[in-house]
Amino acid sequence: MTMTHTLTPTADLASGIEDVARLLTPDGERIADPDLDRWVEDVDASVLRGLYRDMVLVRRIDTEGVALQRQGQLALWPPCQGQEATQVGTARALRADDFAFPSYRETGVVHVRGAKPADFVLAWRGEEHSTYNPYEINTATQQIIIGAQSLHAVGYAMGIQRDGTDQVSVAYFGDGASSQGDVNEAMVFASSYRSPVVFVCVNNHWAISEPVTVQAKYPIAGRAPGFGIPSMRVDGNDVLACLAAMRWALDHARRGNGPAFIEAVTYRMGPHTTSDDPTRYRDKEEVETWRRRDPISRLEALLRAQGEFDDAFAASVEADADALAREVREAAMSATTREPLTMLDHVYAEPHSGIDEQRAWFGAYLDGFASAQAGAEEVAR
């Protein structure tokens, strides 16, 4: 099955999103899609409420992450507000034994895969290189090198082929990463070896301060067929469409038909990271336009129309979000910072002369501060 949604160039890639596959309008109206409908026939109100709850919790984790960074408790935070539907919808389609390779912004993917509250903040606080064992939740450490995880995902998928199992590997990356050599090389290998991998390109319109229109004059999903990979361009703020598209892509890969590609068209509502000021490079009107396409409010509208959203449900979700936020904050505030030299522990499994040399240099550097402090105290006396 080859999906060819939306391979006709849009009039304006910066703002036009009418050529995407969709099941929920921005107003929350359920509409039909001949390719997507059959993949969500089993989705009932309880599933929709679960997706809503996930998205609210992810947004609350994100809000807490930004606040902790502003209060000096984290070194950096990559906000994901606005992208909850893409992350939750695609991740909820995965089987527990599938393996995800997320980028640094996929907070929602890590949440759905089973991360604990401390897992969201300790790496950004600089306490750990990775806060979870990737094999416990079948999710790789969040990758900050742009696009590198796409190669890792394809390598894992080729390993699946050798094991003879039916798992699927998934690579998440952004529109900016789609221009990286790593991503394109990964797609060549995946197609050549018909590896069971799904590429999820999260097109949030901005690669730091560079708009997607600078690096793409055609929908990014349109590149995949050139590699021999079927693709779909989907509304990334429609959690139901994201779930359906991912189920299609996973089924395609799991059946031995090779890789599949999804371009989820969404928007980064906040800064690239907390070190960035997006008001310097994008218009307020553009942000407000996307605010009206909010993924959480559109699912709430659908649930209300179905009579499945009442005050009690809203209160229970809010209570869950509050509890999770408290745990995330407590994990950050109660973290015990280790001695600086321990940052060089566990780099290699066996002794390494290069690490020994760096340890000696870093130790001398740290001793210099102690000497300076002792000298200052002597002068004070």
XYZ file of C-alpha atoms in Angstrom:
381
model
C 0.000 0.000 0.000
C 1.456 3.321 -1.007
C 0.036 6.430 0.563
C 0.438 9.461 -1.611
C -1.435 12.042 0.391
C -0.662 15.621 -0.413
C 2.180 15.339 -2.855
C 0.792 18.296 -4.729
C 2.748 21.415 -3.786
C 0.900 23.739 -1.477
C 0.444 27.387 -2.279
C 2.195 28.413 0.917
C 4.191 25.926 2.972
C 4.512 28.477 5.759
C 0.822 28.619 6.568
C -1.159 26.299 4.306
C -2.211 23.088 6.022
C -5.318 22.218 4.056
C -3.564 19.539 2.038
C -2.907 17.248 5.012
C -4.636 14.012 5.950
C -7.027 14.787 8.801
C -9.799 13.281 10.918
C -10.480 16.211 13.272
C -10.925 19.786 12.125
C -9.480 22.590 14.268
C -13.019 22.987 15.683
C -13.095 19.357 16.767
C -15.457 18.094 14.075
C -14.921 14.453 13.104
C -14.524 14.161 9.354
C -13.966 11.166 7.105
C -10.764 10.207 5.353
C -10.858 7.188 3.031
C -7.291 6.165 3.882
C -7.256 6.850 7.620
C -10.721 5.846 8.825
C -10.154 2.092 8.887
C -7.117 2.474 11.123
C -9.141 3.994 13.960
C -12.376 2.014 13.701
C -11.729 0.580 17.181
C -11.145 3.970 18.824
C -13.988 4.667 21.223
C -14.613 7.383 23.797
C -12.405 5.763 26.421
C -9.456 5.761 24.022
C -10.099 9.380 23.071
C -10.210 10.350 26.744
C -6.917 8.555 27.253
C -5.325 10.471 24.405
C -6.660 13.725 25.863
C -5.250 12.866 29.281
C -1.844 12.054 27.779
C -1.680 15.362 25.943
C -2.639 17.380 29.020
C 0.010 15.599 31.101
C 2.675 16.199 28.457
C 1.820 19.891 28.317
C 2.044 20.066 32.103
C 5.473 18.384 32.111
C 6.553 20.890 29.479
C 5.256 23.850 31.485
C 7.081 22.603 34.561
C 10.292 22.123 32.561
C 10.207 25.720 31.328
C 9.510 27.019 34.851
C 12.342 24.988 36.380
C 14.779 26.294 33.800
C 13.689 29.894 34.388
C 14.228 29.333 38.119
C 17.778 28.101 37.537
C 17.077 24.458 38.316
C 17.706 23.174 34.773
C 20.438 24.183 32.366
C 18.161 24.093 29.334
C 14.689 22.950 28.236
C 13.305 22.300 24.728
C 9.577 23.202 24.872
C 7.110 20.989 22.999
C 3.893 22.968 23.477
C 1.689 22.556 20.406
C 3.265 19.271 19.340
C 1.463 16.997 21.828
C -0.815 15.376 19.242
C 2.052 14.277 17.019
C 4.005 12.824 19.917
C 1.146 11.137 21.769
C -0.756 9.934 18.696
C 2.229 8.273 17.033
C 3.703 6.850 20.242
C 0.365 5.338 21.334
C 0.369 3.324 18.091
C 3.627 1.548 19.017
C 3.807 -1.901 20.521
C 5.750 -2.246 23.754
C 8.510 -4.196 21.969
C 8.924 -1.666 19.156
C 11.886 0.661 19.630
C 11.694 4.464 19.443
C 14.576 6.819 18.690
C 13.356 10.297 19.757
C 14.986 13.682 19.404
C 15.494 16.028 22.356
C 11.994 17.563 21.988
C 9.977 14.327 22.112
C 8.896 14.666 25.750
C 5.522 13.191 24.867
C 7.002 10.118 23.221
C 9.152 9.412 26.274
C 6.120 9.936 28.531
C 3.977 7.491 26.554
C 6.773 4.921 26.538
C 6.799 4.888 30.341
C 9.394 7.378 31.576
C 9.390 8.270 35.280
C 9.145 11.895 36.513
C 12.898 12.202 37.144
C 13.616 11.031 33.601
C 12.287 14.301 32.187
C 14.592 16.636 34.077
C 17.819 15.085 35.411
C 19.623 15.062 32.059
C 18.611 18.696 31.395
C 19.895 19.509 34.878
C 23.236 17.959 33.951
C 23.036 15.224 36.560
C 22.978 12.226 34.198
C 23.933 11.437 30.614
C 20.755 9.373 30.324
C 18.093 9.119 32.980
C 16.623 5.774 32.004
C 17.728 2.401 30.750
C 16.695 2.436 27.064
C 15.949 -1.304 27.130
C 13.453 -0.938 29.991
C 11.118 1.239 27.925
C 12.435 0.354 24.450
C 13.270 3.982 23.817
C 16.712 5.333 23.060
C 18.173 8.250 24.963
C 16.807 11.479 23.524
C 19.185 12.598 20.784
C 20.415 16.183 20.616
C 22.684 15.708 17.586
C 20.410 16.731 14.736
C 19.220 13.716 12.743
C 21.781 11.226 14.091
C 19.064 9.037 15.588
C 17.698 8.235 12.121
C 20.846 6.199 11.426
C 20.561 4.488 14.788
C 16.935 3.583 14.053
C 17.805 2.060 10.687
C 20.673 0.110 12.221
C 18.299 -1.235 14.859
C 15.779 -2.127 12.153
C 18.424 -4.063 10.223
C 19.126 -5.938 13.451
C 15.417 -6.788 13.708
C 15.644 -8.301 10.232
C 18.520 -10.496 11.334
C 16.632 -11.559 14.455
C 13.678 -12.515 12.303
C 11.124 -10.782 14.541
C 8.306 -8.380 13.637
C 9.285 -5.363 15.729
C 9.491 -1.930 14.130
C 12.007 0.821 14.774
C 10.922 4.488 14.693
C 13.016 7.602 14.089
C 11.644 10.999 15.173
C 13.256 14.149 13.771
C 12.317 17.671 12.779
C 11.928 19.548 9.519
C 15.407 20.991 9.969
C 16.923 17.521 10.367
C 15.289 16.426 7.105
C 18.008 18.395 5.306
C 20.796 16.619 7.168
C 22.916 14.036 5.390
C 22.331 11.545 8.207
C 18.582 11.448 7.565
C 18.960 11.046 3.820
C 21.619 8.343 4.222
C 19.340 6.537 6.667
C 16.528 6.580 4.122
C 18.816 5.157 1.419
C 19.833 2.240 3.649
C 16.291 1.659 4.903
C 14.903 1.536 1.378
C 17.748 -0.551 -0.048
C 17.405 -3.196 2.656
C 13.598 -2.839 3.072
C 14.163 -2.399 6.775
C 11.208 -2.206 9.220
C 11.551 1.448 10.212
C 9.128 4.376 10.300
C 10.461 7.891 9.818
C 8.383 10.526 11.628
C 9.311 14.019 10.461
C 7.832 16.529 12.900
C 7.454 19.611 10.755
C 6.986 22.364 13.344
C 7.790 25.057 10.774
C 10.957 26.357 12.397
C 14.523 25.027 12.570
C 15.585 27.388 15.356
C 15.148 30.698 13.471
C 15.007 29.274 9.944
C 11.498 28.818 8.504
C 10.705 25.571 6.737
C 10.128 27.511 3.511
C 13.869 28.203 3.238
C 14.816 24.549 3.046
C 11.693 23.049 1.475
C 9.927 24.276 -1.662
C 7.765 21.158 -1.747
C 6.104 19.117 1.048
C 8.793 17.171 2.892
C 6.670 14.011 2.608
C 7.162 14.298 -1.141
C 10.857 13.528 -0.804
C 10.323 10.004 0.550
C 8.915 8.423 -2.644
C 12.153 9.453 -4.343
C 13.854 6.993 -2.007
C 11.231 4.357 -2.733
C 9.476 4.977 0.590
C 5.693 5.538 0.766
C 4.720 8.633 2.690
C 1.863 10.581 4.163
C 1.492 14.239 5.129
C -0.773 14.415 8.143
C -2.221 17.114 10.398
C 0.195 16.977 13.324
C -2.277 18.774 15.605
C -4.887 16.045 15.045
C -4.103 13.255 17.498
C -6.582 10.869 15.874
C -5.030 11.321 12.435
C -1.554 10.881 13.896
C -2.646 7.621 15.554
C -4.176 6.371 12.296
C -1.217 7.355 10.121
C 1.210 5.692 12.507
C -0.833 2.500 12.569
C -0.711 2.431 8.754
C 3.050 3.042 8.729
C 3.755 0.419 11.411
C 1.620 -2.153 9.656
C 3.444 -1.486 6.392
C 6.842 -1.973 8.029
C 5.776 -4.906 10.224
C 4.502 -6.846 7.206
C 7.960 -6.765 5.639
C 7.190 -4.089 3.075
C 10.051 -1.858 4.147
C 10.120 1.658 5.610
C 7.362 4.266 5.681
C 7.508 8.039 6.146
C 5.144 10.412 7.960
C 5.359 14.198 7.822
C 3.354 15.539 10.771
C 2.584 19.207 10.125
C 2.437 21.014 13.445
C 3.864 24.115 15.094
C 6.337 24.932 17.855
C 4.393 27.397 20.016
C 7.328 28.235 22.269
C 11.001 28.942 21.684
C 13.384 26.436 20.123
C 14.893 26.092 23.578
C 14.824 28.292 26.657
C 17.975 29.996 25.350
C 16.068 31.367 22.369
C 13.728 34.363 21.827
C 11.317 33.526 18.975
C 9.814 37.031 18.947
C 12.959 38.123 17.116
C 12.221 36.019 14.037
C 8.492 35.232 13.736
C 5.260 37.209 13.725
C 2.775 37.272 16.575
C -0.054 36.779 14.059
C 1.475 33.507 12.886
C 1.646 32.197 16.435
C -1.974 33.222 17.102
C -3.113 31.435 13.940
C -1.610 28.205 15.205
C -2.956 28.754 18.704
C -6.428 28.393 17.190
C -5.392 24.951 15.928
C -4.481 23.722 19.398
C -4.441 19.901 19.545
C -5.855 19.633 23.068
C -8.792 21.994 22.634
C -9.853 20.329 19.385
C -10.047 16.897 21.033
C -11.890 18.432 23.974
C -14.417 19.866 21.516
C -14.971 16.423 19.992
C -15.424 14.813 23.408
C -17.870 17.509 24.494
C -19.868 17.001 21.294
C -20.028 13.285 22.112
C -21.088 13.961 25.708
C -17.861 12.412 26.997
C -16.293 15.483 28.602
C -17.711 16.771 31.866
C -16.455 18.614 34.932
C -15.562 15.414 36.775
C -13.382 14.174 33.921
C -11.697 17.570 33.557
C -11.010 17.676 37.297
C -9.507 14.176 37.343
C -7.151 14.991 34.459
C -6.143 18.249 36.105
C -5.442 16.417 39.376
C -3.284 13.856 37.545
C -1.380 16.665 35.844
C -0.817 18.477 39.132
C 0.473 15.305 40.786
C 2.860 14.560 37.927
C 4.138 18.144 37.893
C 4.864 17.935 41.629
C 6.864 14.745 41.106
C 8.830 16.271 38.222
C 9.647 19.353 40.304
C 10.579 17.311 43.354
C 12.897 15.148 41.234
C 14.749 18.240 40.048
C 14.856 20.039 43.396
C 15.977 16.997 45.375
C 18.682 15.899 42.943
C 22.103 15.406 44.494
C 24.866 16.707 42.291
C 27.809 14.345 42.138
C 31.464 15.315 42.312
C 32.549 16.908 39.006
C 35.171 14.272 38.241
C 32.514 11.559 38.114
C 31.368 12.949 34.765
C 34.190 10.895 33.246
C 33.025 7.648 34.859
C 31.501 4.917 32.667
C 32.559 6.529 29.379
C 34.228 3.250 28.467
C 33.665 -0.185 29.970
C 37.409 -0.696 30.366
C 40.281 1.642 31.379
C 41.177 4.151 28.663
C 44.359 6.238 28.516
C 42.585 9.191 26.871
C 40.023 9.364 29.667
C 42.803 9.033 32.261
C 44.549 12.032 30.695
C 41.356 14.103 30.709
C 40.654 13.118 34.321
C 44.110 14.294 35.395
C 43.737 17.597 33.537
C 40.223 18.221 34.904
C 41.318 17.309 38.429
C 44.147 19.856 38.279
C 41.723 22.458 36.955
C 39.351 21.841 39.869
C 42.245 21.939 42.361
C 43.040 25.409 41.043
C 39.730 26.685 42.449
C 40.524 25.164 45.845
C 43.942 26.853 45.877
C 42.411 30.200 44.934
C 39.793 29.864 47.678
C 42.447 28.992 50.273
C 44.491 32.018 49.213
C 41.490 34.320 49.528
C 40.738 33.026 53.030
C 44.362 33.549 54.055
C 44.237 37.150 52.849
C 40.967 37.695 54.730
C 42.555 36.536 57.982
